Coordinates of C-alpha atoms and ligand atoms in Angstrom, one line a residue:
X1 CA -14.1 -22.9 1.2
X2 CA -15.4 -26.1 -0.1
X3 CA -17.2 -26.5 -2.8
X4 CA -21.4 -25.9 -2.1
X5 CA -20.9 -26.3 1.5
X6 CA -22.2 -22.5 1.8
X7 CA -25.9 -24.7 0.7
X8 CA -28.4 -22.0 0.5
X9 CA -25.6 -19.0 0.6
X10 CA -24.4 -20.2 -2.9
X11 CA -27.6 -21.2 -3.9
X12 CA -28.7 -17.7 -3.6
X13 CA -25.4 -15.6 -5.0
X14 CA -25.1 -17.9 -8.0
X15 CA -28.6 -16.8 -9.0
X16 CA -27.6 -13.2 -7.9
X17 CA -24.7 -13.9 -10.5
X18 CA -26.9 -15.1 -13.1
X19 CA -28.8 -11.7 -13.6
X20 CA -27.1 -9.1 -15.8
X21 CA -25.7 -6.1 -14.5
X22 CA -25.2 -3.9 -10.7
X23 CA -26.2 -6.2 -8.4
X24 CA -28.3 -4.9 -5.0
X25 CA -28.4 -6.8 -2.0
X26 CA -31.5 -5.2 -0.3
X27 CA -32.4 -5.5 3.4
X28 CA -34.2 -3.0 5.8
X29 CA -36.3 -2.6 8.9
X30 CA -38.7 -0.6 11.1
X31 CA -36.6 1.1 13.7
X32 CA -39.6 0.5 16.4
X33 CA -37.5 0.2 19.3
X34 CA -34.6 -1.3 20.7
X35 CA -32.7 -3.8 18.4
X36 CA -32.8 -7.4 19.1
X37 CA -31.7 -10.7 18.2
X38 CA -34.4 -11.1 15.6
X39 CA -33.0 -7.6 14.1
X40 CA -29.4 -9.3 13.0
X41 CA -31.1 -11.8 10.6
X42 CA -32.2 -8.7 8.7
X43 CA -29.1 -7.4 8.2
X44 CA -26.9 -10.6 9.0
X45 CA -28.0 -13.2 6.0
X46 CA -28.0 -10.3 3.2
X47 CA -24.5 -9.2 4.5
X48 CA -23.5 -13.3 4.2
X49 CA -24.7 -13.5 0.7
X50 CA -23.4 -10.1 -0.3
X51 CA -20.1 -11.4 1.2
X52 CA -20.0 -14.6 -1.0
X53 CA -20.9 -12.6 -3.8
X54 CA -17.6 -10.2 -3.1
X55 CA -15.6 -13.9 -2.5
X56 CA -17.3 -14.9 -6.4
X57 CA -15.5 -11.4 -7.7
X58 CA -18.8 -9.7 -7.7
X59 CA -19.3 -6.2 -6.3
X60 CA -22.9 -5.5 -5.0
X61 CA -24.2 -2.8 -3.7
X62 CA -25.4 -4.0 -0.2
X63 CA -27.9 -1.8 1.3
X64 CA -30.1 -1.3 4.2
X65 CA -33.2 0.6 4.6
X66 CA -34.4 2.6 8.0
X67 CA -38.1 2.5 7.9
X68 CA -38.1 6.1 9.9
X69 CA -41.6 6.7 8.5
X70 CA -43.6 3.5 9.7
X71 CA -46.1 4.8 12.0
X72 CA -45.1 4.5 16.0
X73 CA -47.5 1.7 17.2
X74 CA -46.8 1.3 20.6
X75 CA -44.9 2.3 23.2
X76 CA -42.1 -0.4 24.1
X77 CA -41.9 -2.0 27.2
X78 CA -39.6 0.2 29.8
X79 CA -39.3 3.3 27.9
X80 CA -38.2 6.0 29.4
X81 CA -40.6 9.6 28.8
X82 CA -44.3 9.9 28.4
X83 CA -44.8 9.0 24.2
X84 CA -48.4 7.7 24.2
X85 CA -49.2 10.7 22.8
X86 CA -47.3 10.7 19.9
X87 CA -49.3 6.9 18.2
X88 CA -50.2 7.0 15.3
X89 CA -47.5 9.3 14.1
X90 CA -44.3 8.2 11.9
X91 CA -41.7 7.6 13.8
X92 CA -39.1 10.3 12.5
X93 CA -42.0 12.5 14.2
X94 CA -41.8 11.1 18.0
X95 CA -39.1 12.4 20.2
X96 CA -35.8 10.7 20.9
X97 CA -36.6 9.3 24.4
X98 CA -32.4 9.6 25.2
X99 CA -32.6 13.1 23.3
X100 CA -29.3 12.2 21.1
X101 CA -31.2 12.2 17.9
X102 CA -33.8 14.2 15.9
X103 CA -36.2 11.5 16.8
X104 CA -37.2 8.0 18.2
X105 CA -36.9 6.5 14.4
X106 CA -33.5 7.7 14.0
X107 CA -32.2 6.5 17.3
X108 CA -33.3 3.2 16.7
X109 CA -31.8 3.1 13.5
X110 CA -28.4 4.5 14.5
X111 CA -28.3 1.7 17.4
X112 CA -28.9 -0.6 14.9
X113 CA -26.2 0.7 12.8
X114 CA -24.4 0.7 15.6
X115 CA -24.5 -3.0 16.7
X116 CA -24.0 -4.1 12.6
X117 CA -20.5 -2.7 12.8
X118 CA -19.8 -4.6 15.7
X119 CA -20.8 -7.7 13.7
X120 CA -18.5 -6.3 10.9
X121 CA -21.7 -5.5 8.6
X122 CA -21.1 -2.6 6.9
X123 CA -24.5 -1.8 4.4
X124 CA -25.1 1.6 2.6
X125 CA -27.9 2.8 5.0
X126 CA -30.7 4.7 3.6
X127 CA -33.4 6.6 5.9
X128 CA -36.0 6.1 3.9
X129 CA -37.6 9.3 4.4
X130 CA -34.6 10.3 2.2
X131 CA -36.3 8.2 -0.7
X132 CA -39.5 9.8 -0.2
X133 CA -38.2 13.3 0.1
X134 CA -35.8 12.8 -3.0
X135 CA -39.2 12.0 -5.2
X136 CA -38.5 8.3 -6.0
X137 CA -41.9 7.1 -4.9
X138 CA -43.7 10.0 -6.3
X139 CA -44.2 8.5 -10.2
X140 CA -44.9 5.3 -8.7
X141 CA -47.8 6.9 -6.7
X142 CA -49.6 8.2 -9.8
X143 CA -49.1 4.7 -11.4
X144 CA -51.0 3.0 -8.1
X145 CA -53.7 5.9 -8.7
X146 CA -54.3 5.5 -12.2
X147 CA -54.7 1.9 -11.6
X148 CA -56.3 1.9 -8.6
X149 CA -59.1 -0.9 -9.2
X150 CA -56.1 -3.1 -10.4
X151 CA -53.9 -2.4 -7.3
X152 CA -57.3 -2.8 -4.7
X153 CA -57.7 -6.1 -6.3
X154 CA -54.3 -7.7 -5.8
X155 CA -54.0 -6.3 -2.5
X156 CA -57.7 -8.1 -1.8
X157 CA -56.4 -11.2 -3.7
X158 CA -52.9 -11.6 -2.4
X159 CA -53.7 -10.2 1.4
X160 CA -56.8 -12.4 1.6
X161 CA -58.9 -9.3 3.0
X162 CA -61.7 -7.0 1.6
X163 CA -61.0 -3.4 1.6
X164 CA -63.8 -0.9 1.6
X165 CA -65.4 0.2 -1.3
X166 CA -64.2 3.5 -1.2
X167 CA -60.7 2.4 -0.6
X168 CA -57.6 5.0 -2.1
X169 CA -55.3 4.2 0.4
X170 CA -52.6 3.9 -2.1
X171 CA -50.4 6.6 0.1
X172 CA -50.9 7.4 3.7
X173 CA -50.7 11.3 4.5
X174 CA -49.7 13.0 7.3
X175 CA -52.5 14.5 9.0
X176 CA -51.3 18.6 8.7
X177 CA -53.2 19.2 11.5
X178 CA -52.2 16.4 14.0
X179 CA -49.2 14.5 12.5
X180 CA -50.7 11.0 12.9
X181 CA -49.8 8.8 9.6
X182 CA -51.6 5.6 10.8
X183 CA -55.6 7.1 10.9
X184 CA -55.6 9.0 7.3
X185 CA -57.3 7.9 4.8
X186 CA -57.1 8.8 1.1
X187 CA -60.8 10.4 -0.4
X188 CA -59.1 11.8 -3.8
X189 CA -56.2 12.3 -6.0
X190 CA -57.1 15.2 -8.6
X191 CA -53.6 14.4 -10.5
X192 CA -51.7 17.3 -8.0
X193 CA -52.8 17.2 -4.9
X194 CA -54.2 14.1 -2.6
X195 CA -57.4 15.0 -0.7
X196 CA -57.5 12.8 3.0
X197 CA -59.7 12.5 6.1
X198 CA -58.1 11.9 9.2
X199 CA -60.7 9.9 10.9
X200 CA -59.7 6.2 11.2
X201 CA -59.4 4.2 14.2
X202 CA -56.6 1.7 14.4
X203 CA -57.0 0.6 18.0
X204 CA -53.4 2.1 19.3
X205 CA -54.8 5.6 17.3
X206 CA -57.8 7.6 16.5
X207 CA -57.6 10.4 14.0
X208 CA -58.4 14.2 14.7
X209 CA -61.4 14.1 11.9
X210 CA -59.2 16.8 10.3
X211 CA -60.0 17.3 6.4
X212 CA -57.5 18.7 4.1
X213 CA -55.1 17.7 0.9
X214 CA -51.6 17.9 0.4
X215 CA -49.4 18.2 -2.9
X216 CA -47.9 14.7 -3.6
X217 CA -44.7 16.1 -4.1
X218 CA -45.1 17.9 -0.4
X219 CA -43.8 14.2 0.2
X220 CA -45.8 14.8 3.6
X221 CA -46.8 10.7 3.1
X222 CA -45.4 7.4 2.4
X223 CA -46.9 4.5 0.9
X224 CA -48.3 1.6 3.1
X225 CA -45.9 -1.2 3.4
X226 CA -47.3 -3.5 0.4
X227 CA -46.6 -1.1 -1.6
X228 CA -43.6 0.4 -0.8
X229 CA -41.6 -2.8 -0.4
X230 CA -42.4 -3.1 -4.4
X231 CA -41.7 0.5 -4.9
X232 CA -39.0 0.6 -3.4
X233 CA -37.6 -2.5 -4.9
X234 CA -38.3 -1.1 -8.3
X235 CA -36.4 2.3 -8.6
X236 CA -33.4 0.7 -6.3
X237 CA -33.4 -2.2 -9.2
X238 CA -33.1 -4.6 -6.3
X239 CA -31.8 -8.4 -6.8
X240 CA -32.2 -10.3 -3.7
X241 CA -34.0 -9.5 -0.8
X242 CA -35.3 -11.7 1.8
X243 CA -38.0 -11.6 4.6
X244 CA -38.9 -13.3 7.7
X245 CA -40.8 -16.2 6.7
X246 CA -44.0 -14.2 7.9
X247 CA -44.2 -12.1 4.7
X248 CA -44.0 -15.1 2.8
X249 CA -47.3 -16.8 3.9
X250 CA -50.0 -17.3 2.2
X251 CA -51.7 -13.7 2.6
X252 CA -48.4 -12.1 3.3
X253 CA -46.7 -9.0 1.6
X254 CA -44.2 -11.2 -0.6
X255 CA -47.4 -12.0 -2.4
X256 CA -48.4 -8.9 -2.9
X257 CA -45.0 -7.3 -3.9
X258 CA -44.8 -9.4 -6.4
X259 CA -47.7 -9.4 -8.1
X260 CA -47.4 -5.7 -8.1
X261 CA -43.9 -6.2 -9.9
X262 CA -45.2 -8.4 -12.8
X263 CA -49.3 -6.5 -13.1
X264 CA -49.3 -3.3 -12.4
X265 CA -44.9 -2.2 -12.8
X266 CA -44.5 -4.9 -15.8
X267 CA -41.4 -5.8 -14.3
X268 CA -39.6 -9.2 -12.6
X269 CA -39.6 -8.8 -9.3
X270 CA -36.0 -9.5 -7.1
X271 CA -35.1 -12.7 -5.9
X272 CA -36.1 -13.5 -2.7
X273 CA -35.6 -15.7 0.5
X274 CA -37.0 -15.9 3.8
X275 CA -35.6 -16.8 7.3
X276 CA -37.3 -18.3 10.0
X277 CA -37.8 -16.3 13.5
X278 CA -35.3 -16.1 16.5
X279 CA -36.7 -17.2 19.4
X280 CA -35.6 -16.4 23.1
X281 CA -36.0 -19.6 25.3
X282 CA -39.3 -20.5 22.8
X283 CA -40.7 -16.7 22.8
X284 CA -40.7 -14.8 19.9
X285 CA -38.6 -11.6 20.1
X286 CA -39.9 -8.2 20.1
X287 CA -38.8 -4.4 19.8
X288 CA -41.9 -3.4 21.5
X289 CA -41.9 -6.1 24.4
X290 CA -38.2 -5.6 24.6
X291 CA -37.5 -9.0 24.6
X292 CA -34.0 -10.5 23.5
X293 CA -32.5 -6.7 23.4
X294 CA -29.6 -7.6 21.8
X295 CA -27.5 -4.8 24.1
X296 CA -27.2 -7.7 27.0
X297 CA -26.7 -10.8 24.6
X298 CA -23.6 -8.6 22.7
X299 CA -22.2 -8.1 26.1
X300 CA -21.4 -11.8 26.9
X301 CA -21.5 -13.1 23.7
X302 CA -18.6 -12.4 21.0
X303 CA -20.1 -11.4 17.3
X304 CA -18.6 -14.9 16.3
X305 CA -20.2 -17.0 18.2
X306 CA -23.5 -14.7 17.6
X307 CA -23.0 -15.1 13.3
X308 CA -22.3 -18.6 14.2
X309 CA -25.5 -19.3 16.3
X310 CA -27.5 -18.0 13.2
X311 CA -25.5 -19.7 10.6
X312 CA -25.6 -23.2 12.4
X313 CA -29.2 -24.3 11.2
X314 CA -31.1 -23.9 7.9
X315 CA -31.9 -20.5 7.4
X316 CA -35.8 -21.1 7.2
X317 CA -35.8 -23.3 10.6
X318 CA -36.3 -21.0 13.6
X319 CA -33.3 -20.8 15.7
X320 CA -33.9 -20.8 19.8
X321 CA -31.4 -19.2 22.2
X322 CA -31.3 -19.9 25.3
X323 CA -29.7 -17.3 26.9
X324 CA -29.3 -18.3 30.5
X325 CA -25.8 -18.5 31.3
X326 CA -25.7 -22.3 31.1
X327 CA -26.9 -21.3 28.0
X328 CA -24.8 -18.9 26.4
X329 CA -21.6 -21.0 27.8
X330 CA -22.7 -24.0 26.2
X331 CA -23.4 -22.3 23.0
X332 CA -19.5 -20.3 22.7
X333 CA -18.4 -24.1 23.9
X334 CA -20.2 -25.5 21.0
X335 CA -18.4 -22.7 18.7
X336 CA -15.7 -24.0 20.0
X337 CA -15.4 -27.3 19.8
X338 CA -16.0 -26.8 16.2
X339 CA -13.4 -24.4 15.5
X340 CA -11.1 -27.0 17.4
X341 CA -12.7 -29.9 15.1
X342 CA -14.8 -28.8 12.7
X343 CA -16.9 -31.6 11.2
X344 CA -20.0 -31.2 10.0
X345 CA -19.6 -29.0 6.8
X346 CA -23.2 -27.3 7.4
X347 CA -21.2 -26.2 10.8
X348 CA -17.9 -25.3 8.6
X349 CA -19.6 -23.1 6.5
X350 CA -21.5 -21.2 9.4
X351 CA -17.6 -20.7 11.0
X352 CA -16.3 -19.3 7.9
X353 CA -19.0 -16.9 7.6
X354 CA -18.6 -16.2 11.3
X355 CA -15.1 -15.0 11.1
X356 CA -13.8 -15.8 14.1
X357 CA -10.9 -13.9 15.5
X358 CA -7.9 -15.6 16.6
X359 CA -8.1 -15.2 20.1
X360 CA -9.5 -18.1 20.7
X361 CA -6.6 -19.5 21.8
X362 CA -7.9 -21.5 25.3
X363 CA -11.1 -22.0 26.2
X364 CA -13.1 -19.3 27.3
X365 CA -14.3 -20.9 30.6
X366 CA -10.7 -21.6 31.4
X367 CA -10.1 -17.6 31.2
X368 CA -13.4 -16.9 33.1
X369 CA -12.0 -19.3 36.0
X370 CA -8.6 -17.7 35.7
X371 CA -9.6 -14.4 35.7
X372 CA -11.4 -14.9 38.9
X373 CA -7.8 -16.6 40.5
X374 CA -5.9 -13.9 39.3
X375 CA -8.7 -10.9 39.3
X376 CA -6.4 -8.9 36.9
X377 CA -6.5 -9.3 33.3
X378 CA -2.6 -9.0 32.5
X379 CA -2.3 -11.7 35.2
X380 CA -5.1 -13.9 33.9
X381 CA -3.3 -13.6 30.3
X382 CA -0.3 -14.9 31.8
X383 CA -1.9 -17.7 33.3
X384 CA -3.3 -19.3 30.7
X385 CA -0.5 -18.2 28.2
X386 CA -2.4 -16.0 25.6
X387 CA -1.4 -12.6 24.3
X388 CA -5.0 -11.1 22.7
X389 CA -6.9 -8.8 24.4
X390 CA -9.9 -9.8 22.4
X391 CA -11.8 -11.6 25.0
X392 CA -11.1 -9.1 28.1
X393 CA -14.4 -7.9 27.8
X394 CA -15.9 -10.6 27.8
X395 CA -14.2 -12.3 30.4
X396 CA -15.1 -9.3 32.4
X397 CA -18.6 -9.1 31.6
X398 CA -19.4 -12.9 32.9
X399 CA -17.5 -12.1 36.0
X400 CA -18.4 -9.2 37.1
X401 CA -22.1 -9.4 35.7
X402 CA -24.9 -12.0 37.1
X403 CA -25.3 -14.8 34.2
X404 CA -22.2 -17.0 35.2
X405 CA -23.1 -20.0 36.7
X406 CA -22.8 -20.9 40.2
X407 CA -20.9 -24.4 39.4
X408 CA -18.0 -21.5 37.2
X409 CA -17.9 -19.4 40.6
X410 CA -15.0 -20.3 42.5
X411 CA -12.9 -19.0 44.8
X412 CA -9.1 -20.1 45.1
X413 CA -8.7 -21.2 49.4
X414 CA -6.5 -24.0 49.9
X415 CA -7.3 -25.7 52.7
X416 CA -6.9 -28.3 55.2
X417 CA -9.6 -30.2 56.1
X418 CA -8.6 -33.0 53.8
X419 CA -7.5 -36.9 53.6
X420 CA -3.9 -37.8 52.9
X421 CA -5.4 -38.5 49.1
X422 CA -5.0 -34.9 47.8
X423 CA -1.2 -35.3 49.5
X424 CA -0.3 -38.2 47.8
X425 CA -2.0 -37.0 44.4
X426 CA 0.0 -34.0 44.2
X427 CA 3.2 -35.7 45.7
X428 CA 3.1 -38.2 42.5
X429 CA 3.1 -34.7 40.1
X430 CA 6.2 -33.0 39.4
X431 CA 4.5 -29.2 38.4
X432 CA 4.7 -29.1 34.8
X433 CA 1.8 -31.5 34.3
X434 CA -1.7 -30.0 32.4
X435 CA -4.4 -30.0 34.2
X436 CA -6.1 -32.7 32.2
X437 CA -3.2 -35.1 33.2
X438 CA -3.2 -34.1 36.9
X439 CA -6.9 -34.8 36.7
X440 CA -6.1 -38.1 35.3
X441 CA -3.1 -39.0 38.0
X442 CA -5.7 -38.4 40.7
X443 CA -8.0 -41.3 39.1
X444 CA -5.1 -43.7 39.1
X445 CA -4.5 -42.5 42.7
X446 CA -7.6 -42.9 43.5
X447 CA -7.9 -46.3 42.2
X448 CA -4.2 -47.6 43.6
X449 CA -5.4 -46.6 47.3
X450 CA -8.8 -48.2 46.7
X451 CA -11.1 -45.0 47.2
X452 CA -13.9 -44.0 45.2
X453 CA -12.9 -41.5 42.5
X454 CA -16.0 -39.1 42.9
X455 CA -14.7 -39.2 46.4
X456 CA -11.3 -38.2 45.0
X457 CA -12.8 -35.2 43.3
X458 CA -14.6 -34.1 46.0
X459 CA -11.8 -33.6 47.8
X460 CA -9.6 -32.0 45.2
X461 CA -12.7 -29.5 45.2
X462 CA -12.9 -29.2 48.5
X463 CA -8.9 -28.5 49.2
X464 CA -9.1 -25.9 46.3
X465 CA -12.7 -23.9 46.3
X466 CA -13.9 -25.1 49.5
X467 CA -16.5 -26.9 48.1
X468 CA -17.8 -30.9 47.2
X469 CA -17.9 -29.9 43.3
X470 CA -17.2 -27.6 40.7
X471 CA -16.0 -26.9 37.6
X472 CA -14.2 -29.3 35.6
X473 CA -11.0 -29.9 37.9
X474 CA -8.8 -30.2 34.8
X475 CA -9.5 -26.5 33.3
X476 CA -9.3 -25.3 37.5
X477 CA -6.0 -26.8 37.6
X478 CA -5.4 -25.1 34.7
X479 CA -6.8 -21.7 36.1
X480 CA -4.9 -21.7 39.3
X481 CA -1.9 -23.5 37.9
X482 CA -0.5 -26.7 39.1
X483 CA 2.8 -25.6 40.8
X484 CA 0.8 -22.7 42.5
X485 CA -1.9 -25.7 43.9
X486 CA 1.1 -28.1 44.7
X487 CA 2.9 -25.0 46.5
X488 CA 0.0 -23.9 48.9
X489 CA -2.0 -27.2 49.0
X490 CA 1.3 -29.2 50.0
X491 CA 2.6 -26.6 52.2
X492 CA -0.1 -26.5 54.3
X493 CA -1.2 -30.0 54.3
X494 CA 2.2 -30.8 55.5
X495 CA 2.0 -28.7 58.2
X496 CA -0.9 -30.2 59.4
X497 CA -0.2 -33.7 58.6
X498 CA 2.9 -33.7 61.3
X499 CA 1.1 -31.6 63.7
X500 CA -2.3 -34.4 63.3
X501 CA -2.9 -37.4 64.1
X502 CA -4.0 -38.8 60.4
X503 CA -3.1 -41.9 59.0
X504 CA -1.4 -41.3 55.8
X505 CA -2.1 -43.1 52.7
X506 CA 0.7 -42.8 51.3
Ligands
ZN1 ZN1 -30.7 9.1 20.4
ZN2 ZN1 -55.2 14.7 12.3

């Protein structure tokens, strides 16, 4: 591809290139409940850099990390099984509602997983419970305790809140007694073992008021997120990792992280970038409300056209879906109109990171309207003249499912109740015409016997789909086919034409 038409893409991997040796492309998230839209940009924008790294003969290590351990702060909305009880706990602790995985955090990530192979993502993914079970945090923990006025007063600096004067909270146990992560609190670290109450409310938890300490390297504990993103960051000797452009407000975690990198682990911290949010129709998404679940936008829109949505606009701008069906249709017709034509290089450069496949062959409305004329796919292939299956699902999905739009719903009836126009329109073509010049021969007919071409439409609409309007009568000339149309329409108009007593414009 051109030349810095990739803008912030290779912006970011020649900086990556600039720093010496292995390269890690970081990303990661909580695995709180079903994956949606918002999810992709996590793994989606490091995968695009890591990929133009690969295209600058780099080889980074791209990887992902599960947070399994976060604590499970509410229930999301339609779940399935009775998990109140298990707030406050981490979430490699609280039961898989579908019961195919150990537990609720590791579902979540395996659908996650899941859904970034079928963008073609392909990250090394790391539980992170595996980090903390390994021992990786473990020297890092004794470093936050040693320096523990240090670390309470960037958190207080860079989070713009005051912690309590007794504040140790540099790890968060598990409560032995009850499980819960989110309500312990730290009262002592003798060097060995860390000494916690569980008696904290956090409004979705209350601790049992159990007292107890745990070895550190019982690894029952993780640290809270400010300082395991910088932790973490550290012994992974990450380069680049980005954030929603939440974390990097004033009084967000970036802030922290890094002044935990330079002051307390004397170190440069990665580079970074952030992302603006995903909306759905203005709303932001979310895991727990269940909105934008990815599962229902992934069955009627190809991963193309998904990559491409998020790719189309400056990564810090939010990006709005609308994801009606007018919606969705008018975003894959916007995909591809550009892959027709592309244009704009901004848009160029979100296609080439899109990989399309090259199925897209004919419009994907005029295989939706097809599909419903022939109602078999081997047929509907036929009829528009393509040979990849690619699409079938899709195709079927929009069908078959509820989001297709009333003005794409048609239903092939030739009939009768017509003028003499749609006779001498179809009279004047010999069969082989496309639909876009059929559609054009019935304005010159139109205007030759002096009636209204909206009227003219109409009545092509009519005589086909039984109805005043409808899709665009080129690409449902297309769908039914022209010889089929002249076959059935003329036939019977004939018929009816010698048997009636119309006067014949032709
Ligand atoms: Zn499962
Ligand atoms: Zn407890």
């Amino acid at each position: 591809m051109a030349d810095n038409a990739g803008g912030w893409i290779d912006d970011l991997a020649s900086s990556v290139m600039k720093v010496k040796g292995k390269h890690v492309i970081a990303s990661a998230i909580t695995t709180s409940g079903p994956t949606h839209l918002g999810t992709v940009e996590e793994f989606f924008f490091p995968s695009v850099v890591s990929e133009r790294l690969k295209e600058m003969g780099d080889d980074p290590d791209f990887i992902f990390i599960g947070d399994v351990m976060d604590a499970f702060d509410s229930v999301p909305a339609g779940q399935k099984g009775d998990l109140a009880y298990y707030l406050g706990k981490p979430l490699i602790s609280v039961p898989d509602p579908y019961g195919c995985h150990k537990s609720f955090g590791e579902h979540f990530l395996q659908e996650t997983v899941d859904f970034m192979h079928k963008l073609g993502v392909s990250p090394r993914v790391i539980p992170v419970n595996k980090l903390y079970s390994e021992g990786q945090y473990d020297e890092y923990a004794k470093i936050f305790f040693t320096r523990l006025d240090d670390v309470k007063q960037i958190l207080e600096r860079t989070s713009l809140k005051k912690l309590p004067p007794s504040w140790k909270d540099v790890i968060m146990p598990i409560c032995e007694k009850c499980g819960n992560i989110a309500t312990t609190r730290v009262t002592g670290f003798d060097g060995e073992y860390v000494y916690y109450a569980d008696d904290k409310d956090v409004g979705y938890a209350k601790g049992c008021g159990h007292q107890g300490k745990i070895p550190l390297s019982s690894h029952q504990w993780k640290m809270p997120w400010r300082l395991d993103w910088p932790t973490r960051q550290a012994f992974l000797g990450v380069t680049l990792e980005g954030a929603g452009k939440d974390h990097h407000t004033k009084g967000g975690s970036w802030d922290t992280a890094e002044a935990i990198h330079r002051e307390i682990l004397n170190r440069d911290p990665p580079i970074t970038y952030r992302w603006g949010f995903v909306l759905l129709n203005g709303k932001k998404m979310s895991k727990s409300q269940g909105i934008g679940s990815l599962s229902t936008i992934v069955k009627y829109v190809p991963p193309e056209v998904l990559k491409y949505f998020l790719l189309r606009v400056d990564i810090e701008k939010d990006k709005n879906l609308d994801d009606s069906g007018e919606g969705l249709l008018k975003l894959i017709e916007e995909f591809e109109e550009n892959l027709k034509r592309p244009r704009d290089p901004k848009k160029q450069f979100a296609l080439h990171f899109s990989s399309p496949s090259d199925a897209w062959e004919v419009p994907f409305v005029s295989l939706l309207l097809a599909y419903q004329i022939e109602r078999i796919w081997e047929g509907t292939k036929k009829r528009v003249g393509i040979k990849s299956d690619y699409l079938r699902p899709y195709v079927e999905a929009w069908v078959n499912g509820d989001k297709l739009p009333e003005i794409y719903r048609i239903n092939y009836r030739p009939s009768k109740q017509n003028e003499g126009i749609i006779y001498t329109w179809l009279s004047a073509l010999n069969g082989t015409e496309s639909g876009f010049q059929a559609s054009q021969k019935l304005r010159e007919v139109a205007q030759q016997n002096s009636i209204q071409i909206e009227s003219a439409f109409s009545q092509a609409y009519a005589v086909l789909i039984g109805r005043p309007n409808g899709p665009r009568l080129s690409s449902l000339i297309d769908a039914i086919g022209l010889l089929r149309i002249k076959n059935d329409v003329i036939g019977r108009l004939r018929t009816w034409l010698e048997t009636d007593t119309l006067t014949c414009v032709c």
